[in-house]
Amino acid sequence: PDLQDIDPAVLKHCHAAAAMCILEAAKQRADVAAISTCLEDCKLEKERIEQFCTEYQKNKDALEILLGSIGRSPLHITDVSWRLEYQIKTNQLHKTYQPSYLVTLNVEVRYCSHP
């Protein structure tokens, strides 16, 4: 509800950027100091950086386990579905006339046999 006034395209972009930041931090096994420095360079407020780092630390072990279960080889794509979306105006009434493709990749589900 707090995000309903934000353009959905901007919200998706922000979500993807946050997810990428979290995944890269876990992949690099970054510590809180490194993450804080990176977020400070991005001009985030100190309070938000502390909140982000606190949540990251709480979930870091589970995230590393999840990433470890994925493995190093790419997933096998079993199906693709897509649709064309054409945006004429934004919610700020700017004319855009931009097509975009929404693509969904279905992949084989892999199960990890170790904890």
PDB file of C-alpha atoms in Angstrom:
ATOM      1  CA  PRO A   1       0.000   0.000   0.000  1.00  0.00           C
ATOM      2  CA  ASP A   2       2.846   2.432   0.738  1.00  0.00           C
ATOM      3  CA  LEU A   3       4.198   1.967  -2.783  1.00  0.00           C
ATOM      4  CA  GLN A   4       0.957   2.289  -4.747  1.00  0.00           C
ATOM      5  CA  ASP A   5       1.759   5.840  -5.922  1.00  0.00           C
ATOM      6  CA  ILE A   6       5.087   4.798  -7.447  1.00  0.00           C
ATOM      7  CA  ASP A   7       5.280   4.043 -11.160  1.00  0.00           C
ATOM      8  CA  PRO A   8       5.291   0.216 -11.464  1.00  0.00           C
ATOM      9  CA  ALA A   9       8.178   0.323 -13.952  1.00  0.00           C
ATOM     10  CA  VAL A  10      10.299   2.323 -11.509  1.00  0.00           C
ATOM     11  CA  LEU A  11       9.325  -0.015  -8.681  1.00  0.00           C
ATOM     12  CA  LYS A  12      10.374  -3.068 -10.734  1.00  0.00           C
ATOM     13  CA  HIS A  13      13.674  -1.402 -11.580  1.00  0.00           C
ATOM     14  CA  CYS A  14      14.351  -0.610  -7.903  1.00  0.00           C
ATOM     15  CA  HIS A  15      13.457  -4.148  -6.833  1.00  0.00           C
ATOM     16  CA  ALA A  16      15.767  -5.637  -9.460  1.00  0.00           C
ATOM     17  CA  ALA A  17      18.607  -3.313  -8.412  1.00  0.00           C
ATOM     18  CA  ALA A  18      18.181  -4.211  -4.723  1.00  0.00           C
ATOM     19  CA  ALA A  19      18.078  -7.942  -5.533  1.00  0.00           C
ATOM     20  CA  MET A  20      21.224  -7.636  -7.654  1.00  0.00           C
ATOM     21  CA  CYS A  21      22.998  -5.768  -4.854  1.00  0.00           C
ATOM     22  CA  ILE A  22      22.072  -8.455  -2.326  1.00  0.00           C
ATOM     23  CA  LEU A  23      23.090 -11.315  -4.623  1.00  0.00           C
ATOM     24  CA  GLU A  24      26.424  -9.703  -5.525  1.00  0.00           C
ATOM     25  CA  ALA A  25      27.175  -9.041  -1.860  1.00  0.00           C
ATOM     26  CA  ALA A  26      26.479 -12.686  -1.017  1.00  0.00           C
ATOM     27  CA  LYS A  27      28.417 -13.933  -4.030  1.00  0.00           C
ATOM     28  CA  GLN A  28      31.448 -11.828  -3.073  1.00  0.00           C
ATOM     29  CA  ARG A  29      30.983 -12.671   0.625  1.00  0.00           C
ATOM     30  CA  ALA A  30      31.076  -8.946   1.316  1.00  0.00           C
ATOM     31  CA  ASP A  31      31.200  -7.785   4.900  1.00  0.00           C
ATOM     32  CA  VAL A  32      29.081  -4.989   6.353  1.00  0.00           C
ATOM     33  CA  ALA A  33      31.869  -2.425   5.939  1.00  0.00           C
ATOM     34  CA  ALA A  34      32.167  -3.115   2.203  1.00  0.00           C
ATOM     35  CA  ILE A  35      28.404  -3.000   1.717  1.00  0.00           C
ATOM     36  CA  SER A  36      28.130   0.229   3.711  1.00  0.00           C
ATOM     37  CA  THR A  37      30.857   1.866   1.647  1.00  0.00           C
ATOM     38  CA  CYS A  38      29.152   0.853  -1.591  1.00  0.00           C
ATOM     39  CA  LEU A  39      25.768   2.155  -0.438  1.00  0.00           C
ATOM     40  CA  GLU A  40      27.318   5.400   0.816  1.00  0.00           C
ATOM     41  CA  ASP A  41      28.813   5.885  -2.657  1.00  0.00           C
ATOM     42  CA  CYS A  42      25.257   5.511  -4.001  1.00  0.00           C
ATOM     43  CA  LYS A  43      24.177   8.366  -1.698  1.00  0.00           C
ATOM     44  CA  LEU A  44      21.866   6.323   0.527  1.00  0.00           C
ATOM     45  CA  GLU A  45      20.974   7.744   3.925  1.00  0.00           C
ATOM     46  CA  LYS A  46      22.887   6.354   6.906  1.00  0.00           C
ATOM     47  CA  GLU A  47      19.704   5.053   8.551  1.00  0.00           C
ATOM     48  CA  ARG A  48      18.727   3.102   5.411  1.00  0.00           C
ATOM     49  CA  ILE A  49      22.246   1.686   5.094  1.00  0.00           C
ATOM     50  CA  GLU A  50      22.141   0.446   8.695  1.00  0.00           C
ATOM     51  CA  GLN A  51      18.707  -1.108   8.140  1.00  0.00           C
ATOM     52  CA  PHE A  52      19.869  -2.793   4.915  1.00  0.00           C
ATOM     53  CA  CYS A  53      23.016  -4.171   6.563  1.00  0.00           C
ATOM     54  CA  THR A  54      21.074  -5.443   9.579  1.00  0.00           C
ATOM     55  CA  GLU A  55      18.624  -7.337   7.364  1.00  0.00           C
ATOM     56  CA  TYR A  56      21.454  -8.606   5.164  1.00  0.00           C
ATOM     57  CA  GLN A  57      23.343  -9.979   8.184  1.00  0.00           C
ATOM     58  CA  LYS A  58      20.195 -11.697   9.490  1.00  0.00           C
ATOM     59  CA  ASN A  59      19.620 -13.481   6.179  1.00  0.00           C
ATOM     60  CA  LYS A  60      23.198 -13.923   4.929  1.00  0.00           C
ATOM     61  CA  ASP A  61      23.622 -17.578   5.948  1.00  0.00           C
ATOM     62  CA  ALA A  62      20.306 -18.661   4.421  1.00  0.00           C
ATOM     63  CA  LEU A  63      21.121 -16.755   1.238  1.00  0.00           C
ATOM     64  CA  GLU A  64      24.537 -18.397   0.920  1.00  0.00           C
ATOM     65  CA  ILE A  65      22.943 -21.831   1.369  1.00  0.00           C
ATOM     66  CA  LEU A  66      20.360 -21.013  -1.292  1.00  0.00           C
ATOM     67  CA  LEU A  67      23.004 -19.751  -3.718  1.00  0.00           C
ATOM     68  CA  GLY A  68      25.131 -22.833  -3.039  1.00  0.00           C
ATOM     69  CA  SER A  69      22.215 -25.098  -3.918  1.00  0.00           C
ATOM     70  CA  ILE A  70      21.873 -23.504  -7.350  1.00  0.00           C
ATOM     71  CA  GLY A  71      25.282 -24.687  -8.457  1.00  0.00           C
ATOM     72  CA  ARG A  72      27.701 -23.214 -10.979  1.00  0.00           C
ATOM     73  CA  SER A  73      26.157 -24.414 -14.231  1.00  0.00           C
ATOM     74  CA  PRO A  74      23.306 -22.505 -15.887  1.00  0.00           C
ATOM     75  CA  LEU A  75      19.792 -23.794 -15.471  1.00  0.00           C
ATOM     76  CA  HIS A  76      18.212 -25.805 -18.274  1.00  0.00           C
ATOM     77  CA  ILE A  77      15.396 -23.797 -19.905  1.00  0.00           C
ATOM     78  CA  THR A  78      12.372 -25.959 -20.657  1.00  0.00           C
ATOM     79  CA  ASP A  79       9.911 -23.382 -21.970  1.00  0.00           C
ATOM     80  CA  VAL A  80       9.598 -19.695 -22.799  1.00  0.00           C
ATOM     81  CA  SER A  81       6.507 -17.539 -22.748  1.00  0.00           C
ATOM     82  CA  TRP A  82       6.378 -13.912 -23.765  1.00  0.00           C
ATOM     83  CA  ARG A  83       4.042 -11.068 -24.520  1.00  0.00           C
ATOM     84  CA  LEU A  84       4.393  -7.653 -26.052  1.00  0.00           C
ATOM     85  CA  GLU A  85       3.414  -4.673 -23.940  1.00  0.00           C
ATOM     86  CA  TYR A  86       3.066  -1.261 -25.512  1.00  0.00           C
ATOM     87  CA  GLN A  87       3.043   1.748 -23.195  1.00  0.00           C
ATOM     88  CA  ILE A  88       1.494   4.895 -24.645  1.00  0.00           C
ATOM     89  CA  LYS A  89       1.566   7.131 -21.557  1.00  0.00           C
ATOM     90  CA  THR A  90       3.050   6.982 -18.087  1.00  0.00           C
ATOM     91  CA  ASN A  91       1.025   7.762 -14.980  1.00  0.00           C
ATOM     92  CA  GLN A  92       2.578  11.253 -15.142  1.00  0.00           C
ATOM     93  CA  LEU A  93       0.907  11.622 -18.589  1.00  0.00           C
ATOM     94  CA  HIS A  94       4.194  11.679 -20.489  1.00  0.00           C
ATOM     95  CA  LYS A  95       3.821  10.133 -23.921  1.00  0.00           C
ATOM     96  CA  THR A  96       6.250   7.268 -24.306  1.00  0.00           C
ATOM     97  CA  TYR A  97       5.135   5.053 -27.201  1.00  0.00           C
ATOM     98  CA  GLN A  98       7.549   2.332 -26.130  1.00  0.00           C
ATOM     99  CA  PRO A  99       7.153  -1.370 -26.740  1.00  0.00           C
ATOM    100  CA  SER A 100       8.560  -3.818 -24.235  1.00  0.00           C
ATOM    101  CA  TYR A 101       8.636  -7.592 -24.061  1.00  0.00           C
ATOM    102  CA  LEU A 102       7.785  -9.478 -20.914  1.00  0.00           C
ATOM    103  CA  VAL A 103       9.626 -12.806 -21.024  1.00  0.00           C
ATOM    104  CA  THR A 104       9.219 -15.748 -18.649  1.00  0.00           C
ATOM    105  CA  LEU A 105      11.743 -18.570 -18.717  1.00  0.00           C
ATOM    106  CA  ASN A 106      10.667 -21.896 -17.225  1.00  0.00           C
ATOM    107  CA  VAL A 107      13.562 -24.035 -16.013  1.00  0.00           C
ATOM    108  CA  GLU A 108      14.090 -27.511 -14.613  1.00  0.00           C
ATOM    109  CA  VAL A 109      13.756 -27.645 -10.867  1.00  0.00           C
ATOM    110  CA  ARG A 110      16.886 -28.927  -9.150  1.00  0.00           C
ATOM    111  CA  TYR A 111      16.834 -30.365  -5.695  1.00  0.00           C
ATOM    112  CA  CYS A 112      19.795 -30.144  -3.391  1.00  0.00           C
ATOM    113  CA  SER A 113      20.593 -33.372  -1.563  1.00  0.00           C
ATOM    114  CA  HIS A 114      22.765 -31.741   1.081  1.00  0.00           C
ATOM    115  CA  PRO A 115      21.596 -29.350   3.847  1.00  0.00           C
TER     116      PRO A 115
END
